[in-house]
Short mmCIF file of C-alpha atoms in Angstrom, two decimals:
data_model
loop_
_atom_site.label_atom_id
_atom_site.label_comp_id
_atom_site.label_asym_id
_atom_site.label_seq_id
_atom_site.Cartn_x
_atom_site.Cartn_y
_atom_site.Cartn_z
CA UNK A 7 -131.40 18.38 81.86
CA UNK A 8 -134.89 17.85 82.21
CA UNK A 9 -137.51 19.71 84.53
CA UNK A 10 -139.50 17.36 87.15
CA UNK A 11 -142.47 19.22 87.23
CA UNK A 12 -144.81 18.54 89.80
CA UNK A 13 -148.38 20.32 89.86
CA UNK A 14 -148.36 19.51 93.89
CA UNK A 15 -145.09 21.62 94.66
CA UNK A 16 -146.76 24.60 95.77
CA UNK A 17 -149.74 23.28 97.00
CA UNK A 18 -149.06 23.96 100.49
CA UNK A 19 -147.76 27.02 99.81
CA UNK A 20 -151.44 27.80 97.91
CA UNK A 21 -153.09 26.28 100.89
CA UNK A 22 -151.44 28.93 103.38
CA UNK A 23 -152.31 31.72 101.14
CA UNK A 24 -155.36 30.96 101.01
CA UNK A 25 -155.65 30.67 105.15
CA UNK A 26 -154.34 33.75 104.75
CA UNK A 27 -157.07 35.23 102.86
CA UNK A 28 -159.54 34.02 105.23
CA UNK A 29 -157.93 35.63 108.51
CA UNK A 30 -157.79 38.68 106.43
CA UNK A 31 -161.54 38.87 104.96
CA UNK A 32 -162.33 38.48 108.77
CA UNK A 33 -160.29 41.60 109.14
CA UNK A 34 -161.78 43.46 106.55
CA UNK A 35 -165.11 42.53 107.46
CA UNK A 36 -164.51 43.41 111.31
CA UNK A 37 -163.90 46.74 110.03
CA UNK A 38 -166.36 47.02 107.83
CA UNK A 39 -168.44 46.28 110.50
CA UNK A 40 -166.72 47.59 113.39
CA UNK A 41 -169.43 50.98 113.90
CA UNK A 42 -172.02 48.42 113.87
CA UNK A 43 -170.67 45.50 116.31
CA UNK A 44 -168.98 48.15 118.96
CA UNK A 45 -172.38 48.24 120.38
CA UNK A 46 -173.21 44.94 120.13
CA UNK A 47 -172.40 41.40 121.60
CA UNK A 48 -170.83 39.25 119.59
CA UNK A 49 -168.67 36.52 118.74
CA UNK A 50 -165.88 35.21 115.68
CA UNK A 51 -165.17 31.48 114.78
CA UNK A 52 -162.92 30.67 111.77
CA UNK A 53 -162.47 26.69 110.59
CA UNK A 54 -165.74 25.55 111.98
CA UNK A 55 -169.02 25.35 109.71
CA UNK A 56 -167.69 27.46 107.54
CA UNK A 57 -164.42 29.65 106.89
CA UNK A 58 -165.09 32.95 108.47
CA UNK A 59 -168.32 33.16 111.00
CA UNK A 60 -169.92 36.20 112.80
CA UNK A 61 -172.12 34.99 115.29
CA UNK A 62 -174.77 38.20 117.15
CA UNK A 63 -175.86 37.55 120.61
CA UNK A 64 -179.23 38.71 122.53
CA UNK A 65 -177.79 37.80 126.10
CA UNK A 66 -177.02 33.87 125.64
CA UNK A 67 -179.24 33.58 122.57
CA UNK A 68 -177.79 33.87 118.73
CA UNK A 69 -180.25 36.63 117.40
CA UNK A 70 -178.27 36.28 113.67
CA UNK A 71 -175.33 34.44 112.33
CA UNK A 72 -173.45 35.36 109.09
CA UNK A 73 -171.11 32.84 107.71
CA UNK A 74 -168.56 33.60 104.77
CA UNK A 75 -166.43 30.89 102.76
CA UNK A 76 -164.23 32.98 101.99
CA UNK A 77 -162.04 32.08 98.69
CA UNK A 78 -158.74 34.01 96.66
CA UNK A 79 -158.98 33.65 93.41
CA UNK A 80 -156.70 34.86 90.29
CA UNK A 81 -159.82 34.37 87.68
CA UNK A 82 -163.08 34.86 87.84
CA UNK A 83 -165.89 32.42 89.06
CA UNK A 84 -168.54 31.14 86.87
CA UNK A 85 -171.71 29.00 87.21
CA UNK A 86 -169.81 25.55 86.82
CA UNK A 87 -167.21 26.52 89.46
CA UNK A 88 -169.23 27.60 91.59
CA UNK A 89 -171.93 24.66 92.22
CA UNK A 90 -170.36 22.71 94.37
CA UNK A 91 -169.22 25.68 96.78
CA UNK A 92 -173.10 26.45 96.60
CA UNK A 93 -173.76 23.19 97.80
CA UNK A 94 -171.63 23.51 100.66
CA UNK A 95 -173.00 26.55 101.79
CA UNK A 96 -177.01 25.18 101.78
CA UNK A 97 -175.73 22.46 104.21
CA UNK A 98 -173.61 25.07 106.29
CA UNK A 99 -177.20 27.00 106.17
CA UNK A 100 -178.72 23.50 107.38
CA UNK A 101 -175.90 22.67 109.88
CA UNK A 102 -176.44 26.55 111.60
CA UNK A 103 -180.40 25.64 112.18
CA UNK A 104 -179.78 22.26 113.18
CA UNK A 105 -177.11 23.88 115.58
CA UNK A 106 -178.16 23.00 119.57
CA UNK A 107 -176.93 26.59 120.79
CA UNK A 108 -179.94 28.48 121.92
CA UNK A 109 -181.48 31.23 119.03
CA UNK A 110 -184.05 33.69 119.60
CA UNK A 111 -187.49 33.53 117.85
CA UNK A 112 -186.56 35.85 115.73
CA UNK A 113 -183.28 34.50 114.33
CA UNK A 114 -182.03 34.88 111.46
CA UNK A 115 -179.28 33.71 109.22
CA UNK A 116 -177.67 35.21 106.01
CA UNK A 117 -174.79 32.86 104.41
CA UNK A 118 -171.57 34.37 102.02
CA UNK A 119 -169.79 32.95 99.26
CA UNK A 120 -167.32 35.71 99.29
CA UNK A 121 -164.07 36.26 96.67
CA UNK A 122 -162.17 39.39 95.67
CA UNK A 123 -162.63 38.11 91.69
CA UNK A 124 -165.52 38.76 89.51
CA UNK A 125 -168.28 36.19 90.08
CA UNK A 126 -170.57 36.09 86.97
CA UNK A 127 -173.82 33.75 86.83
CA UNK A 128 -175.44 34.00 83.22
CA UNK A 129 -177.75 31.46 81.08
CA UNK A 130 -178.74 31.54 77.88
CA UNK A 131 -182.38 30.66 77.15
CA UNK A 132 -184.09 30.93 73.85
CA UNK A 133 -180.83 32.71 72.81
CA UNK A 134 -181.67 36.06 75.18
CA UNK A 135 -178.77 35.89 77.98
CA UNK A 136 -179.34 36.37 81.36
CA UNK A 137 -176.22 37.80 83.62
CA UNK A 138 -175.24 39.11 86.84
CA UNK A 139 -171.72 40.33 87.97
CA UNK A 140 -171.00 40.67 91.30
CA UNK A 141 -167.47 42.82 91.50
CA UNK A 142 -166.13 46.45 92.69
CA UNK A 143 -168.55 47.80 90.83
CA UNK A 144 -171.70 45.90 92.59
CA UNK A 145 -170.15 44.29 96.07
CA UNK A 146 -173.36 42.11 97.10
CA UNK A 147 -175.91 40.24 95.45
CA UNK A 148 -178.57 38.14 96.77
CA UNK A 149 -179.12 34.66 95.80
CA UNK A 150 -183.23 36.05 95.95
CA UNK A 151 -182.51 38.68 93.99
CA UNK A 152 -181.15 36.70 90.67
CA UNK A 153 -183.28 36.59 87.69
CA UNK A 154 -185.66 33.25 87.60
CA UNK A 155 -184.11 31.79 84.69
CA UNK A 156 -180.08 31.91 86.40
CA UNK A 157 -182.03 30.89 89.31
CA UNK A 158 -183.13 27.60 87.18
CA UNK A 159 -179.52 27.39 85.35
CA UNK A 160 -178.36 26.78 89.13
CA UNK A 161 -180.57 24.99 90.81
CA UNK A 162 -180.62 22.33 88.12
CA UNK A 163 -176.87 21.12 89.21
CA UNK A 164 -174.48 18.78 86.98
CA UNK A 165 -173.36 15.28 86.77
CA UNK A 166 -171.36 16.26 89.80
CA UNK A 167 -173.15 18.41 91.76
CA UNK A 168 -176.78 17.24 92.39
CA UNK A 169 -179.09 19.40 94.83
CA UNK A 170 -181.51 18.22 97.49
CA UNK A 171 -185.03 19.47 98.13
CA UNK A 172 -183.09 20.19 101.68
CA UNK A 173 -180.72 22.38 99.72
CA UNK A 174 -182.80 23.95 97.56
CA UNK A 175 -185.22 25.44 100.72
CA UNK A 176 -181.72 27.27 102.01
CA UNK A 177 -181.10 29.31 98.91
CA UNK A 178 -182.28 31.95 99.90
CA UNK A 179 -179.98 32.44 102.61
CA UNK A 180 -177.78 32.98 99.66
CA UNK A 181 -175.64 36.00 99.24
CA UNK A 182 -172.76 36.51 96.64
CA UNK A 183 -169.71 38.90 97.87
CA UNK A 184 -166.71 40.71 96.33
CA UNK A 185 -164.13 41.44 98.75
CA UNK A 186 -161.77 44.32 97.58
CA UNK A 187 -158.48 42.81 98.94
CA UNK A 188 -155.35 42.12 97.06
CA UNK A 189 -153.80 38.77 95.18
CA UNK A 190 -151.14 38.33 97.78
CA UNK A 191 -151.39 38.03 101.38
CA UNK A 192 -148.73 41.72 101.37
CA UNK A 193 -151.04 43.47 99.62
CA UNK A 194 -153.72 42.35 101.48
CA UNK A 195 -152.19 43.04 104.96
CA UNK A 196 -150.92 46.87 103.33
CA UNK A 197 -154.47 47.88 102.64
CA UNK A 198 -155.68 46.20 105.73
CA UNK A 199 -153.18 48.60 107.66
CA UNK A 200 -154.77 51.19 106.15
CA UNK A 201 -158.57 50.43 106.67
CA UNK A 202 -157.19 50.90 110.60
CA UNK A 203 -156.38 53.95 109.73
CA UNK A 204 -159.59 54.93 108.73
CA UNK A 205 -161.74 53.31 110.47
CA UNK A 206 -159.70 54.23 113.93
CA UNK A 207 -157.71 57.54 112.72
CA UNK A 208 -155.68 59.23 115.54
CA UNK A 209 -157.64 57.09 118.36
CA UNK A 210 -154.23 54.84 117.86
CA UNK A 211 -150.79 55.50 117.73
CA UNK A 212 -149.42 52.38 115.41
CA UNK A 213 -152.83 51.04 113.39
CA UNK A 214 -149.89 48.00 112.03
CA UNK A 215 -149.91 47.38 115.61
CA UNK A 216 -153.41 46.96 115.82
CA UNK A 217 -153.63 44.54 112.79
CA UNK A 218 -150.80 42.29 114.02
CA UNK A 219 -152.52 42.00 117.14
CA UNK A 220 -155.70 41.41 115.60
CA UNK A 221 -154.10 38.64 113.10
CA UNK A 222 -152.79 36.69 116.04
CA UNK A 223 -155.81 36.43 117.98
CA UNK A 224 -157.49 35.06 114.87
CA UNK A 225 -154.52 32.42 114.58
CA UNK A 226 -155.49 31.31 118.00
CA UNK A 227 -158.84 30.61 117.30
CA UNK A 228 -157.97 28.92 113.72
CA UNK A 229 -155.99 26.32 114.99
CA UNK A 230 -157.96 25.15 118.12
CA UNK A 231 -159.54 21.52 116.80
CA UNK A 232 -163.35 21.18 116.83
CA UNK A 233 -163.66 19.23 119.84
CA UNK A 234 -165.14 15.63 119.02
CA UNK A 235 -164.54 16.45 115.42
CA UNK A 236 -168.37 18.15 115.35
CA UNK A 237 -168.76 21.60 114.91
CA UNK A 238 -170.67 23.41 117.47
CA UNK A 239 -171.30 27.01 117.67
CA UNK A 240 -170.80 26.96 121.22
CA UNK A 241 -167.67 26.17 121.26
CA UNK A 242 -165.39 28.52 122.79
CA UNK A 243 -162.38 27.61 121.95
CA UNK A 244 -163.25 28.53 118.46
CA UNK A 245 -164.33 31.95 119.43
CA UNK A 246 -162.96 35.42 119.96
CA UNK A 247 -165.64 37.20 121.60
CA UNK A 248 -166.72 40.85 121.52
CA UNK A 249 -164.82 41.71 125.06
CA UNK A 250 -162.26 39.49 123.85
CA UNK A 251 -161.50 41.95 120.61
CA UNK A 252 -163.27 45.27 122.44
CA UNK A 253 -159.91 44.20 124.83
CA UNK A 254 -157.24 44.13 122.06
CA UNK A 255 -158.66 47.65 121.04
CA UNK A 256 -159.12 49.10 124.03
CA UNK A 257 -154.85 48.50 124.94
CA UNK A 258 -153.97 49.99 121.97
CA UNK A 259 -156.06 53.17 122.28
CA UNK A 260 -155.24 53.47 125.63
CA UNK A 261 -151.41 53.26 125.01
CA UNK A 262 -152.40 56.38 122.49
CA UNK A 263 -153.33 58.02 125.27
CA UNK A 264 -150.41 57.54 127.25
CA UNK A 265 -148.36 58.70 124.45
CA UNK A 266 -150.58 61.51 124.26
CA UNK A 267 -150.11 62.51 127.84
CA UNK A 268 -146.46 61.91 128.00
CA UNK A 269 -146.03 64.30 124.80
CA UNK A 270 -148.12 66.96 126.63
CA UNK A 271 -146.48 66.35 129.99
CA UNK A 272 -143.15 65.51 130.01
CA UNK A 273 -141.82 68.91 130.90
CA UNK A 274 -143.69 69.05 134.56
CA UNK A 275 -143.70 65.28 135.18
CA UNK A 276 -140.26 65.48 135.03
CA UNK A 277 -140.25 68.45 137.44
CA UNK A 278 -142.33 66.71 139.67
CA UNK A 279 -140.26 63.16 139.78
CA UNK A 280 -136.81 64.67 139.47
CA UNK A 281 -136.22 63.26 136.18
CA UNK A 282 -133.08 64.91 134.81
CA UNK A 283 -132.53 65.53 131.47
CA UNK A 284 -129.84 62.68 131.32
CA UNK A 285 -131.90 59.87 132.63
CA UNK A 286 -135.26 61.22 130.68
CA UNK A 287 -134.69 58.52 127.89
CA UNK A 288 -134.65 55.99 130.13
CA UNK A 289 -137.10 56.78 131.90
CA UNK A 290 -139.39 57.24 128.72
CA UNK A 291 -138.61 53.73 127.55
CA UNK A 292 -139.47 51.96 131.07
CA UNK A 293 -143.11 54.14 130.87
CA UNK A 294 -143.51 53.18 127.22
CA UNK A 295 -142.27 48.81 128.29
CA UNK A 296 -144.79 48.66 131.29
CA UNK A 297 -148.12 49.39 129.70
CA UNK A 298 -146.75 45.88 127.89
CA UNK A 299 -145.58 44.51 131.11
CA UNK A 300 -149.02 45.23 132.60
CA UNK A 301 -150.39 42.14 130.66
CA UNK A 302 -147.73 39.74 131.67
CA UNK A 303 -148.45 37.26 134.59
CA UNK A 304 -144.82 37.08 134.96
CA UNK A 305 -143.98 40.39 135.46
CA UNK A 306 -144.79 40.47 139.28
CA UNK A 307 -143.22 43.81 139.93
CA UNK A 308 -145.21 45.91 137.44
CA UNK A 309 -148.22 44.10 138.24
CA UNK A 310 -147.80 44.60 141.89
CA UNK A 311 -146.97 48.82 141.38
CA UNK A 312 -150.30 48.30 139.20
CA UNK A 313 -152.63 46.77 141.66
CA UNK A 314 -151.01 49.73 144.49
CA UNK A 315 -152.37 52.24 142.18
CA UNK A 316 -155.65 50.28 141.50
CA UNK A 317 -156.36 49.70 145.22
CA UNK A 318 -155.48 53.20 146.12
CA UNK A 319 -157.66 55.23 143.68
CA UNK A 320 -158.88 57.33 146.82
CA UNK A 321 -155.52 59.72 146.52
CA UNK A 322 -157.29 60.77 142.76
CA UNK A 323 -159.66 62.80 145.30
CA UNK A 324 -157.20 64.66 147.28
CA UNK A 325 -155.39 66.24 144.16
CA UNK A 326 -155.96 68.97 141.21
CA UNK A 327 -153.27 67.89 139.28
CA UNK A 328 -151.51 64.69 137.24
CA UNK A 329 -148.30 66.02 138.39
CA UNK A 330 -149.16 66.23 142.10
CA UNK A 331 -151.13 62.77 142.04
CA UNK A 332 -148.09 61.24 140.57
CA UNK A 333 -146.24 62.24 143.07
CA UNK A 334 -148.46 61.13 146.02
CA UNK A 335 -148.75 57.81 144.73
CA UNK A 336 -144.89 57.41 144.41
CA UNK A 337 -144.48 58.85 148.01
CA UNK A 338 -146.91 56.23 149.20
CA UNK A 339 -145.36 53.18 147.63
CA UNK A 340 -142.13 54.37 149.38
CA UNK A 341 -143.68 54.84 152.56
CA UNK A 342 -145.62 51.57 152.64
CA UNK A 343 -143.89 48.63 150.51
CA UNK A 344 -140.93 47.79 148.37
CA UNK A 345 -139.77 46.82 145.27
CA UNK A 346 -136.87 45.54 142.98
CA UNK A 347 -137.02 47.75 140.27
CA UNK A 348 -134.86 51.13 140.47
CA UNK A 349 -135.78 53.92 141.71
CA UNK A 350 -136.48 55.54 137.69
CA UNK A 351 -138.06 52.35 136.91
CA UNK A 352 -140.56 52.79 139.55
CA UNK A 353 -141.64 56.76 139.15
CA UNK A 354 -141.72 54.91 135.37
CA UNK A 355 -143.93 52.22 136.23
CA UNK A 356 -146.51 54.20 138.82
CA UNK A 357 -146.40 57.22 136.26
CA UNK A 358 -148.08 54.60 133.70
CA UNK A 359 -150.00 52.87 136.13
CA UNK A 360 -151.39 56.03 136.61
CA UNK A 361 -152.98 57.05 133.27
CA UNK A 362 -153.89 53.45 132.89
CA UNK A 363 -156.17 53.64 136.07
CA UNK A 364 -157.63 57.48 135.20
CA UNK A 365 -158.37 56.25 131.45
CA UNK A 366 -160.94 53.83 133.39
CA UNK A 367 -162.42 56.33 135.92
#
C-alpha cells in the first residue's frame, strides 16, 4: 500500500502553533515587563503591523511603541532566512511613523524579530569570520550594535530580497530577541504558569487561572479584523488596554483576598450569620460562585445585593468589626428590599459583596 504524502497536511496545524507562540511571547513579555508597565499607560495589539505590539501612552499621545514578529522555530536562523523577515520589519518600522495616531516629540520606536532558536549572523571576509549569536546565553542584540562587515553581509540582500534606501534608514530600529519558551504550545503554557508564579507569588490564589484569563483576552483582540483592511494603531478593537489587563489582575487578586479572609474568618462569620456546620459547604461555594457572578450582566440578583452594598458604604462607619458589618448589611437588605435567592445564598452573596467593596476603600 502506498503512502500519499502530502507536505500541506499539517500546515494548519503548524499555522495554529505558531498563533500560539505569538499569544504566548505576548505573555511572556507582559511579564517580563509587568514591574515596568503597572505604572504606566499602555496598550496590546496582536495581528496588526506586526505580530505582537506594545504600544506606551503619554495621555492620548504614543511616547514609544515596540513591535515583535514573533516566530517558533525547531532550527536555528541564519543570515539567508532571515532577510526577508528583516525586510518586513523596516516597513513595519516605516508603517509605525507613517501611522496618523498622535506621538509625542519625543517618540520613539524599537522593532523585534524575536524566536526562542539560536539566531546567528556571520560573514566571512578576507577569510577572518565575523559572528554574532543571539540565544540563552545573550537574549538581545541590537541591529546597531553588529559588527560593520555583518552589517554589509545584510544590507546587501539577495536575488530575492532587495533593500530600499527607505529600508535601510530603519535599521537601526533593529533588535534581535531570544525568547526562552518551549517547542510546543504545553510547554510553553507550563512555564508560562510558572512565570505567574513568580512574578505575582501569593498575591493570587490559582496563577493557571490568571494565564487562561490572560490567553483569552488576547484571543479577543487576535481575531477582531483590521477595519478597512488598513492597519491603524488606533484601532481599538485591536487593543487590550492597560485598565483593560490592570482589570483581569485586579479580579484575581482580589478573589485571593477573599479566600484569604474566608480562611481567617470562617469561624466568627459563621457565628455571626448562623451558619451551621451542616450548611457551611454550601454556603462556602455560593461566596466562592458570586465574586464570578459579580461580572455577569445576567446575573441580576447578585448584581443587585452588589450595588446595595456599594450604595450603602456609610454602615462601614458605624462598625469595628467584619463580623458586625456583615451583619448590618444583611439586616438592612431584609428590612428594605427582596430577593430570590435563599436565605444562605444571600448572607453568601452580601458576605462577598462585602470584601469586594472594603478591598476598594
Amino acid at each position: 500500500m502506498t503512502n500519499n504524502y502530502n507536505s500541506e497536511v499539517n500546515a494548519g496545524v503548524h499555522t495554529n502553533i505558531g498563533m500560539d507562540f505569538q499569544k504566548n511571547c505576548t505573555i511572556y513579555l507582559f511579564l517580563e515587563k509587568y514591574n515596568q508597565l503597572k505604572t504606566q499607560k499602555y496598550f496590546i495589539i496582536l495581528e496588526h503591523l506586526e505580530d505582537v505590539i506594545f504600544g506606551y501612552l503619554d495621555n492620548t499621545e504614543l511616547s514609544k511603541i515596540e513591535t515583535y514578529q514573533a516566530k517558533k522555530s525547531s532550527s536555528k536562523w541564519t543570515n539567508s532566512g532571515l532577510l526577508e523577515i528583516i525586510k518586513k520589519i523596516t516597513e513595519t518600522s516605516q508603517s509605525v511613523l507613517d501611522d496618523p495616531h498622535p506621538k509625542t516629540v519625543n517618540f520613539t520606536q524599537k522593532n523585534f524579530f524575536a524566536t526562542n532558536n539560536t539566531i546567528e549572523l556571520n560573514c566571512k571576509v578576507n577569510k577572518q569570520k565575523y559572528s554574532c549569536l543571539v540565544n540563552e546565553a545573550n537574549e538581545l542584540y541590537k541591529y546597531s550594535d553588529l559588527d560593520q562587515n555583518i552589517k554589509n553581509k545584510i544590507e546587501e540582500g539577495s536575488k530575492d530580497v532587495i533593500f530600499s534606501s527607505e529600508n535601510i534608514s530603519n535599521f537601526d530600529t533593529l533588535n534581535f530577541r531570544f525568547i526562552d519558551l518551549g517547542r510546543t504550545p504545553k510547554a510553553q503554557l507550563e512555564q508560562l504558569d510558572g512565570k505567574f508564579r513568580s512574578v505575582f507569588g501569593n498575591n493570587i490564589a490559582d496563577h493557571k487561572a490568571a494565564l487562561y484569563s490572560f490567553y483569552f483576552a488576547l484571543m479577543e483582540i487576535e481575531k477582531e479584523l483590521n477595519q478597512g483592511n488598513v492597519a491603524k494603531l488606533s484601532d481599538n478593537k485591536k487593543r487590550i488596554n492597560s485598565v483593560q489587563i490592570d482589570s483581569i489582575i485586579n479580579i484575581l487578586t482580589n478573589k485571593k483576598k477573599a479566600f484569604d479572609f474566608w480562611r481567617e474568618k470562617k469561624d466568627e462569620l459563621c457565628e455571626e450569620l448562623n451558619i451551621n456546620l451542616f450548611d457551611v459547604t454550601m454556603f462556602e461555594l455560593h461566596y466562592e460562585n458570586s465574586f464570578d457572578k459579580f461580572k455577569d450582566i445576567n446575573e441580576s440578583e447578585h448584581n443587585k445585593i452588589f450595588d446595595f452594598v456599594v450604595n450603602n458604604k456609610s454602615i462601614f462607619k458605624s462598625h469595628f468589626t467584619d463580623r458586625a458589618c456583615i451583619a448590618s448589611y444583611h439586616s438592612k437588605f431584609n428590612r428594605e428590599r427582596s430577593t430570590t435567592l435563599s436565605e444562605l445564598q444571600l448572607k453568601a452573596v452580601i458576605a462577598a459583596a462585602y470584601i469586594e467593596v472594603k478591598n476598594t476603600l
